[in-house]
Short mmCIF file of C-alpha atoms in Angstrom, two decimals:
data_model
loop_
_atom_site.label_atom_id
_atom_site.label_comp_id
_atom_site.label_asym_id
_atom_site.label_seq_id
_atom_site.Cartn_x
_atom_site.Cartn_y
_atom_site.Cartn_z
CA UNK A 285 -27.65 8.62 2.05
CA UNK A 286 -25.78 7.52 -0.85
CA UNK A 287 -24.10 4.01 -0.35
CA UNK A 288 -21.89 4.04 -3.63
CA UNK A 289 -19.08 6.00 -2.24
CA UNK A 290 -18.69 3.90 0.44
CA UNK A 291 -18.74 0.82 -1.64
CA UNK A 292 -16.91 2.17 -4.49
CA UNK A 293 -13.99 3.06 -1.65
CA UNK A 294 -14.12 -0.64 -0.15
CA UNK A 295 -13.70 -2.02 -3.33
CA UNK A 296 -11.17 0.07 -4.30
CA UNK A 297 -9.34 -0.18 -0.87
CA UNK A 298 -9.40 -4.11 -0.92
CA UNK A 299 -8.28 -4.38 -4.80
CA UNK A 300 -5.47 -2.09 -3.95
CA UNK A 301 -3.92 -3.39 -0.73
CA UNK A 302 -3.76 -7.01 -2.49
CA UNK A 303 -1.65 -5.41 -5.10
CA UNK A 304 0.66 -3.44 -2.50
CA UNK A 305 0.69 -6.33 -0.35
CA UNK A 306 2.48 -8.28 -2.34
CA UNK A 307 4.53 -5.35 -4.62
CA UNK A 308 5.75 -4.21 -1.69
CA UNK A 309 7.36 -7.76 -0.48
CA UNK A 310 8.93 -7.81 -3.18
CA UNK A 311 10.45 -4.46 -3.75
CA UNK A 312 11.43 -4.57 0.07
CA UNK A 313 13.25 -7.88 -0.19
CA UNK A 314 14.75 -6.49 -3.58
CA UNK A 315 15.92 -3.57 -1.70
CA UNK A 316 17.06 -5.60 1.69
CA UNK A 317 19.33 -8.29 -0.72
CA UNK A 318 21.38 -5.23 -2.48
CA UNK A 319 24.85 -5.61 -1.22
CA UNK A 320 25.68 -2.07 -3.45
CA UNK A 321 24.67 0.60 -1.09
CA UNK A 322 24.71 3.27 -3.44
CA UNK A 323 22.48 1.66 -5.84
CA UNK A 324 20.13 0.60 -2.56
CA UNK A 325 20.52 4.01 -1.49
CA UNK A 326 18.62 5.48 -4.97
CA UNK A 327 16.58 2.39 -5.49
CA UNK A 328 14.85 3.53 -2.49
CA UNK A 329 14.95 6.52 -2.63
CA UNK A 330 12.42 6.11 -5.91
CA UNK A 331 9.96 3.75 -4.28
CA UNK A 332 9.59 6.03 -1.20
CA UNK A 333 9.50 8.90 -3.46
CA UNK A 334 5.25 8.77 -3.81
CA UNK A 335 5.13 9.14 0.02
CA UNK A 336 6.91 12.63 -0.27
CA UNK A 337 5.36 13.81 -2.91
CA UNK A 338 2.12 15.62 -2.85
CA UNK A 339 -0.75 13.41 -3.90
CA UNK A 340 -1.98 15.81 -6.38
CA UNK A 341 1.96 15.63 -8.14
CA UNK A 342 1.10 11.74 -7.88
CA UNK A 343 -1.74 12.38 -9.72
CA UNK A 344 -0.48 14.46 -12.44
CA UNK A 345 2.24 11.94 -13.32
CA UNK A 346 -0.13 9.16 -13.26
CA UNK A 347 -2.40 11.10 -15.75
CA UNK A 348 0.78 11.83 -17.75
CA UNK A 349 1.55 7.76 -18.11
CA UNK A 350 -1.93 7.01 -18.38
CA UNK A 351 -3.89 9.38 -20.25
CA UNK A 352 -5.70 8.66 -23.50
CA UNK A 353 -3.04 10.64 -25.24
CA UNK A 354 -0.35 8.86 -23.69
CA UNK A 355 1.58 6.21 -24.47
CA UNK A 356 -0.26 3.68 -21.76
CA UNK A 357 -3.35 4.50 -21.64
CA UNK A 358 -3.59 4.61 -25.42
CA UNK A 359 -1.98 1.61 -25.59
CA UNK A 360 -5.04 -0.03 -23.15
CA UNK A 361 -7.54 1.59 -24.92
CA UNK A 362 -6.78 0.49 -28.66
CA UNK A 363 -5.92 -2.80 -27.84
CA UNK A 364 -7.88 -3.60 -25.08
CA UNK A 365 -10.47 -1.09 -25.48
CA UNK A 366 -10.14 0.06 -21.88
CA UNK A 367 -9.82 3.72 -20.67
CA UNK A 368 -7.46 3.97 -17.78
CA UNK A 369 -7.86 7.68 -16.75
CA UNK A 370 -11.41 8.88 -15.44
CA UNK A 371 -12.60 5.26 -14.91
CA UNK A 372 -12.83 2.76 -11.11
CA UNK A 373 -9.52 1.38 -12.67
CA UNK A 374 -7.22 4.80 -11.97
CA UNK A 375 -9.13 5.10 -8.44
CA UNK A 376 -6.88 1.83 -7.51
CA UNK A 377 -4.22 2.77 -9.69
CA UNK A 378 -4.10 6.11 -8.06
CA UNK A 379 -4.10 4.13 -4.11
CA UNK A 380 -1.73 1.73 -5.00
CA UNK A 381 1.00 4.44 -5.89
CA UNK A 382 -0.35 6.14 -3.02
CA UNK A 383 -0.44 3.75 -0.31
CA UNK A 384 2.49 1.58 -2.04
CA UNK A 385 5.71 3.42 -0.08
CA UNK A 386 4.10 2.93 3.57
CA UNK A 387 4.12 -1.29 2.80
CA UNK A 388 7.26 -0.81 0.99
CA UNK A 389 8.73 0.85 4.01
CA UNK A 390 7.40 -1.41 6.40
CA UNK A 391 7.92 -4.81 4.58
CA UNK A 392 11.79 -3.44 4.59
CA UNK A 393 12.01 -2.51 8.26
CA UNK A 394 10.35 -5.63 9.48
CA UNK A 395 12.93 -7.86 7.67
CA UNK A 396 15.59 -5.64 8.41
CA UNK A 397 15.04 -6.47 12.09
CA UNK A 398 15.08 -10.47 11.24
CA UNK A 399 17.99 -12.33 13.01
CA UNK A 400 20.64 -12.95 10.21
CA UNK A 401 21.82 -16.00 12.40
CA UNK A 402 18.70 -17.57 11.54
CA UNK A 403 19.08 -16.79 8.03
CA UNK A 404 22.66 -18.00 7.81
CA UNK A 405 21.91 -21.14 9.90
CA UNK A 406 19.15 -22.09 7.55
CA UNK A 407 21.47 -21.82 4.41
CA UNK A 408 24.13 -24.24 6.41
CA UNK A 409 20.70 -26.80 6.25
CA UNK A 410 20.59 -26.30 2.69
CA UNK A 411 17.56 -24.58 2.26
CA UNK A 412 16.97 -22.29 -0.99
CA UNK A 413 16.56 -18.55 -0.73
CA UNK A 414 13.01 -18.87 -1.44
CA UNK A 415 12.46 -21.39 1.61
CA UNK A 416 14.30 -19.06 3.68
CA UNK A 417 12.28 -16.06 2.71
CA UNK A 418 9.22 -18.16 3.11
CA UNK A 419 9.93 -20.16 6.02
CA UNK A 420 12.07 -17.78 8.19
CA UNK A 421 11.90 -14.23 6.94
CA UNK A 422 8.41 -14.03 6.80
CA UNK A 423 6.82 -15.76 9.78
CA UNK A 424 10.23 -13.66 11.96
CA UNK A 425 8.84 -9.96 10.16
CA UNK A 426 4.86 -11.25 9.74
CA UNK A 427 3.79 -8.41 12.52
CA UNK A 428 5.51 -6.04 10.85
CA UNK A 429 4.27 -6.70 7.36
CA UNK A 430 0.90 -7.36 8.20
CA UNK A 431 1.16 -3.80 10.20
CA UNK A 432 2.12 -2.29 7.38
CA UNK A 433 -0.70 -4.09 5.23
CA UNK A 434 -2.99 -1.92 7.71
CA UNK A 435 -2.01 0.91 7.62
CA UNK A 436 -1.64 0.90 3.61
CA UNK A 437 -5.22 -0.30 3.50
CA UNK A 438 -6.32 3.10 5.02
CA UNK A 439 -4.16 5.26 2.87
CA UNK A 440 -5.46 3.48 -0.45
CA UNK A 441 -9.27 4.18 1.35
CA UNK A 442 -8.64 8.00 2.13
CA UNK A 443 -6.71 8.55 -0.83
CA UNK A 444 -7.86 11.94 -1.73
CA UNK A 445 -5.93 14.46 -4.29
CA UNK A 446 -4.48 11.53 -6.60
CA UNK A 447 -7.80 10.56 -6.99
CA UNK A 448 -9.52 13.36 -8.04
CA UNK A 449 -6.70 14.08 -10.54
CA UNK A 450 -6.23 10.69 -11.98
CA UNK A 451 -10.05 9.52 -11.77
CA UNK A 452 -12.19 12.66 -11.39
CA UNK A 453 -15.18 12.10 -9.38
CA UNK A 454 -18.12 11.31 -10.95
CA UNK A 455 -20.92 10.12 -8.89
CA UNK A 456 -21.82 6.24 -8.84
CA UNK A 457 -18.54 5.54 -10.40
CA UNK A 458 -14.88 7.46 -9.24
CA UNK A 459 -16.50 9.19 -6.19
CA UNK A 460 -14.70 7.54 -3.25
CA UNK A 461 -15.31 8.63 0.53
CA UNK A 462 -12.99 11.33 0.95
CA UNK A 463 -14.17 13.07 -3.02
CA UNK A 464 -18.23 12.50 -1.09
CA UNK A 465 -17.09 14.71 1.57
CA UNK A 466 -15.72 17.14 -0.73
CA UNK A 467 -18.48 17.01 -2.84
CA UNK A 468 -21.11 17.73 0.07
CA UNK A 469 -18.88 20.40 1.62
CA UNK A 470 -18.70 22.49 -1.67
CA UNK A 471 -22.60 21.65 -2.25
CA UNK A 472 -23.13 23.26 1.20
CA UNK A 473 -24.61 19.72 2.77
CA UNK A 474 -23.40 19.57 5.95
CA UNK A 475 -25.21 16.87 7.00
CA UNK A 476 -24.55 14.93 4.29
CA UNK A 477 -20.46 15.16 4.82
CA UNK A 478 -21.13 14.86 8.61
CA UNK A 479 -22.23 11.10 7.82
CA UNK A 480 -19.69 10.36 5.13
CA UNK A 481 -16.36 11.85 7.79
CA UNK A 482 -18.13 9.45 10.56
CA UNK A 483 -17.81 6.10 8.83
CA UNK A 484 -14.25 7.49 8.04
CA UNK A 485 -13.43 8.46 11.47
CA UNK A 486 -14.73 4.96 12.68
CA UNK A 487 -12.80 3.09 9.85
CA UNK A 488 -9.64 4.92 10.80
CA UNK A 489 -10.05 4.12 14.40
CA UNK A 490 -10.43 0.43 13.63
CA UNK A 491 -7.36 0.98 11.92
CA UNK A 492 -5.49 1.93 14.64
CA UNK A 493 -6.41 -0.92 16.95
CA UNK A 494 -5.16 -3.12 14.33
CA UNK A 495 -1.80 -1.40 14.04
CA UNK A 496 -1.41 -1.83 18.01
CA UNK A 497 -2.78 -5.11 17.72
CA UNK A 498 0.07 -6.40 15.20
CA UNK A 499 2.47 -4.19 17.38
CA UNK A 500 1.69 -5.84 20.57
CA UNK A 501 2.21 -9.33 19.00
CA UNK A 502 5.22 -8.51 17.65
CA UNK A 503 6.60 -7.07 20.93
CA UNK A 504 5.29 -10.20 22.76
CA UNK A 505 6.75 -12.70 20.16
CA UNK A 506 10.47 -10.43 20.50
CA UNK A 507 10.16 -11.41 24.16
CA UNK A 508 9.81 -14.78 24.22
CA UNK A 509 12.56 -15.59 21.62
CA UNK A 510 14.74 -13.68 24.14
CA UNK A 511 13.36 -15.87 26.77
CA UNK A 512 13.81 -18.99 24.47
CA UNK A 513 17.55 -18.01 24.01
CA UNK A 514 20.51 -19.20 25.99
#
């Protein structure tokens, strides 16, 4: 069995969710501060866009902006000497826009649910917006977020069709899990793809139990603050 696409998915799963993680805390409060609803109303509209899309649309507008022929990635590769498309780098490029609209969407929910009386009683203290963000909108929407962290993770790890379009999948270096699979099926090894969709199936279930996990605290912490309250 060959342990590279596993590896080469890990890797590219754990690079990627640190990059949504915190991209998509910061487009969601962007979004959640607009006091123009139109403009919030289009704003997000764009970043949910990817989630909408076909991944293999994803892909071909990624290889449009990144290409060698294009203004980015021949921008990367003349200064930098770095080639974007067909390269690891565009397998995490290709899962963050991928995986980025399901923490978006989360990260926005979660703080949408936050108790503005909180919020407005911690600016009568004083506090700056970045305190309050820190100190009161996160720790209130932390199950949420951290939910949404989860589930992202998995996307960016089964990330499939923007893959293969953006990174190709050559062996040892762009072939993630779900290209193996692919790979095996089309080379008519069963057995070989039976092994690969097992440690996906047991990944994604571990996934799942961490979703409920984070789902369960949050319901538990919403129930005692309304216990806590007069």
């Amino acid at each position: 069995m060959d342990f590279s696409p596993i590896l080469i998915s890990l890797k590219t799963a754990s690079l990627s969710i640190v990059i949504t993680f915190f991209l998509g805390i910061a487009c969601a409060r962007l979004v959640v501060r607009l006091k123009h609803d139109k403009l919030k109303m289009v704003l997000d509209g764009i970043l949910t866009l990817p989630l909408v899309l076909p991944p293999t649309v994803m892909g071909f507008f990624l290889l449009y902006v990144i290409g060698v022929k294009r203004p980015v990635g021949e921008f990367f590769l003349e200064y930098f000497g770095v080639k974007l498309a067909f390269s690891w780098t565009a397998t995490v490029i290709a899962a963050v826009a991928i995986s980025f609209p399901m923490m978006y969407r989360s990260a926005r929910g979660a703080f949408e649910q936050v108790d503005q009386n909180l919020v407005h009683a911690a600016r009568t203290l004083g506090m700056s917006e970045r305190k309050i963000f820190w100190k009161v909108m996160m720790p209130l929407a932390l199950p949420g977020v951290a939910s949404g962290g989860v589930l992202s993770f998995a996307r960016g790890l089964g990330e499939f069709g923007a893959t293969a379009m953006v990174a190709g999948n050559i062996a040892g270096k762009t072939r993630t899990l779900p290209l193996a699979v692919y790979s095996h099926v089309a080379a008519g090894n069963m057995e070989g793809a039976y092994q690969y969709v097992a440690i996906i199936v047991v990944i994604s279930f571990m996934v799942v139990v961490s979703m409920n996990y984070f789902t369960m605290r949050g319901s538990v912490y919403g129930k005692r603050k309304r216990r806590r309250e007069p």
